[in-house]
Amino acid sequence: GFISDFKQRELTRFPLLESVFQSFDQATASKIQWLDIEIKRDPKNSRSPSIEKVVDSILEVTKQHWSFDKVAFRSFDWSVLTYLHQKNPKCFIIPLLEKGTQDFSSAIQMKPAWIAPCFSDVNPTNLKFAHSKNVKVMPYTVNEPADWQKLIDWGGDGVTTDDPRSLLKILGRIS
């Protein structure tokens, strides 16, 4: 929904990006490979702010409170990622692919280091295709241990999950 649709007391549930960045102390921040920020914008809705307004404000907050080499921006709205990359070519972008997209070529044409398809659309063939183009694949949203193992067996590069603690346990990174 839009911020204007919420009552003032409900807005406290949503942290500002600045607050997210500031919630990490220096020691923790130094251990983070990157923060993954999904930019949500509905280009079909006339109430959506302009791409420029969304991206420019995100870039400004990131510049003030974080480091561009420790943040990745992802979005289903590729025009947002295109504009973001034009404004700052050093930005790490990850195109999100709509569910049902098994052909990764259009996302790969954006020349990202990573793409993020829906897990149900990933298979060994399109994973191998992405790798042949030097693009890593991080499917969303993978929550089952059997699916994590499948991705590992196929040579997957990353995963988006709602259960990172269990994934880390399976990978042996925490007990």
XYZ file of C-alpha atoms in Angstrom:
175
model
C 0.000 0.000 0.000
C 0.837 3.668 -0.024
C 1.960 5.568 3.058
C -1.026 7.881 2.685
C -3.313 4.855 3.142
C -2.022 4.175 6.667
C -2.977 5.844 9.916
C -0.167 7.705 11.687
C 0.137 5.068 14.463
C 0.468 2.282 11.859
C 3.437 3.971 10.201
C 5.727 3.122 13.115
C 5.773 -0.471 11.826
C 7.826 0.666 8.836
C 11.413 1.706 9.555
C 12.982 4.409 7.432
C 15.924 3.323 5.289
C 18.126 5.694 7.280
C 17.115 3.877 10.494
C 17.949 0.515 8.965
C 21.433 1.698 8.033
C 21.953 3.268 11.464
C 20.854 0.113 13.285
C 24.176 -1.560 12.484
C 27.175 -0.774 14.625
C 30.588 -0.537 12.954
C 31.636 -4.076 13.909
C 28.457 -5.593 12.506
C 28.517 -3.411 9.390
C 32.068 -4.500 8.609
C 30.953 -8.158 8.529
C 28.062 -7.561 6.127
C 28.752 -8.555 2.539
C 25.836 -6.428 1.373
C 22.362 -5.311 2.371
C 19.723 -6.251 -0.143
C 17.174 -3.487 -0.675
C 14.099 -4.213 -2.741
C 12.649 -1.115 -4.360
C 8.911 -1.469 -4.767
C 7.094 0.756 -7.214
C 3.946 0.136 -9.193
C 4.366 1.887 -12.550
C 0.722 1.124 -13.432
C -0.587 3.083 -10.444
C -0.851 6.834 -10.925
C -0.224 7.346 -7.189
C 3.249 5.798 -7.431
C 6.003 8.358 -7.082
C 8.194 8.988 -10.103
C 11.237 6.792 -10.701
C 13.429 9.850 -10.224
C 11.899 10.698 -6.850
C 12.195 7.129 -5.563
C 15.719 6.480 -6.788
C 17.162 9.909 -6.005
C 15.937 9.730 -2.403
C 17.286 6.184 -1.948
C 20.657 7.148 -3.414
C 20.879 10.207 -1.151
C 20.099 8.243 2.027
C 22.530 5.508 1.011
C 25.249 8.072 0.314
C 24.728 9.722 3.710
C 24.417 6.609 5.874
C 25.943 3.592 4.171
C 28.399 2.525 1.491
C 27.456 1.788 -2.102
C 29.807 -1.198 -2.143
C 27.758 -2.773 0.670
C 24.280 -2.529 -0.816
C 22.427 -4.296 -3.613
C 19.242 -2.886 -5.105
C 16.625 -5.219 -6.517
C 13.289 -4.548 -8.150
C 10.652 -6.070 -10.389
C 10.442 -2.626 -12.026
C 13.540 -2.729 -14.212
C 13.120 0.922 -15.205
C 13.970 1.733 -11.572
C 17.173 -0.328 -11.830
C 18.064 1.217 -15.192
C 17.662 4.749 -13.843
C 19.532 3.856 -10.648
C 22.432 2.455 -12.663
C 22.490 5.562 -14.886
C 22.679 7.786 -11.809
C 25.379 5.670 -10.177
C 27.028 3.020 -12.391
C 28.755 1.547 -9.331
C 25.397 0.456 -7.902
C 24.921 -3.267 -7.595
C 21.571 -4.120 -9.231
C 19.643 -7.384 -9.133
C 16.702 -7.637 -11.533
C 13.813 -9.586 -10.036
C 12.027 -11.808 -12.545
C 8.271 -12.290 -12.388
C 7.041 -15.761 -11.507
C 6.701 -17.798 -14.686
C 9.851 -16.343 -16.296
C 12.127 -19.239 -17.228
C 14.007 -17.362 -19.945
C 16.598 -15.249 -18.161
C 17.974 -13.514 -21.287
C 16.097 -10.219 -20.934
C 17.327 -9.765 -17.369
C 20.858 -10.734 -18.384
C 20.793 -8.018 -21.084
C 20.884 -5.487 -18.232
C 24.390 -6.816 -17.511
C 23.861 -7.438 -13.798
C 26.204 -9.545 -11.678
C 23.142 -11.343 -10.238
C 19.518 -12.020 -11.176
C 16.688 -13.128 -8.897
C 14.070 -15.387 -10.494
C 11.280 -17.181 -8.660
C 12.616 -20.496 -7.331
C 9.947 -22.482 -9.182
C 11.327 -21.137 -12.478
C 14.934 -22.196 -11.861
C 16.258 -25.389 -13.399
C 19.736 -26.713 -14.209
C 19.464 -25.523 -17.833
C 18.643 -21.867 -17.195
C 21.064 -21.798 -14.257
C 23.820 -23.027 -16.569
C 22.788 -20.426 -19.182
C 23.090 -17.598 -16.635
C 26.477 -18.873 -15.517
C 27.653 -18.998 -19.151
C 26.942 -15.246 -19.247
C 28.841 -14.724 -15.959
C 25.635 -13.940 -14.090
C 24.903 -15.439 -10.682
C 21.418 -16.620 -9.737
C 19.717 -15.972 -6.380
C 16.153 -17.289 -6.477
C 13.374 -16.068 -4.230
C 11.711 -17.214 -1.865
C 13.199 -20.567 -0.919
C 12.205 -21.803 2.538
C 12.443 -25.599 2.429
C 15.641 -27.528 3.238
C 15.052 -29.902 0.310
C 14.906 -26.908 -2.049
C 18.077 -25.426 -0.565
C 19.804 -28.730 -1.207
C 18.484 -28.824 -4.767
C 19.980 -25.384 -5.431
C 23.292 -26.439 -3.916
C 23.322 -29.572 -6.089
C 22.548 -27.519 -9.212
C 25.311 -25.005 -8.430
C 23.087 -22.140 -7.312
C 24.849 -19.018 -6.122
C 22.543 -17.602 -3.476
C 19.044 -17.713 -2.080
C 16.383 -15.406 -0.724
C 14.663 -17.011 2.243
C 12.334 -16.144 5.094
C 14.276 -18.579 7.298
C 17.966 -17.563 7.216
C 18.727 -19.099 10.623
C 17.695 -22.589 9.490
C 19.597 -22.180 6.238
C 22.743 -21.166 8.129
C 22.353 -24.206 10.379
C 22.105 -26.525 7.376
C 25.154 -24.883 5.828
C 27.029 -25.400 9.115
C 27.667 -21.691 9.644
C 25.855 -21.535 12.982
C 24.927 -24.180 15.544
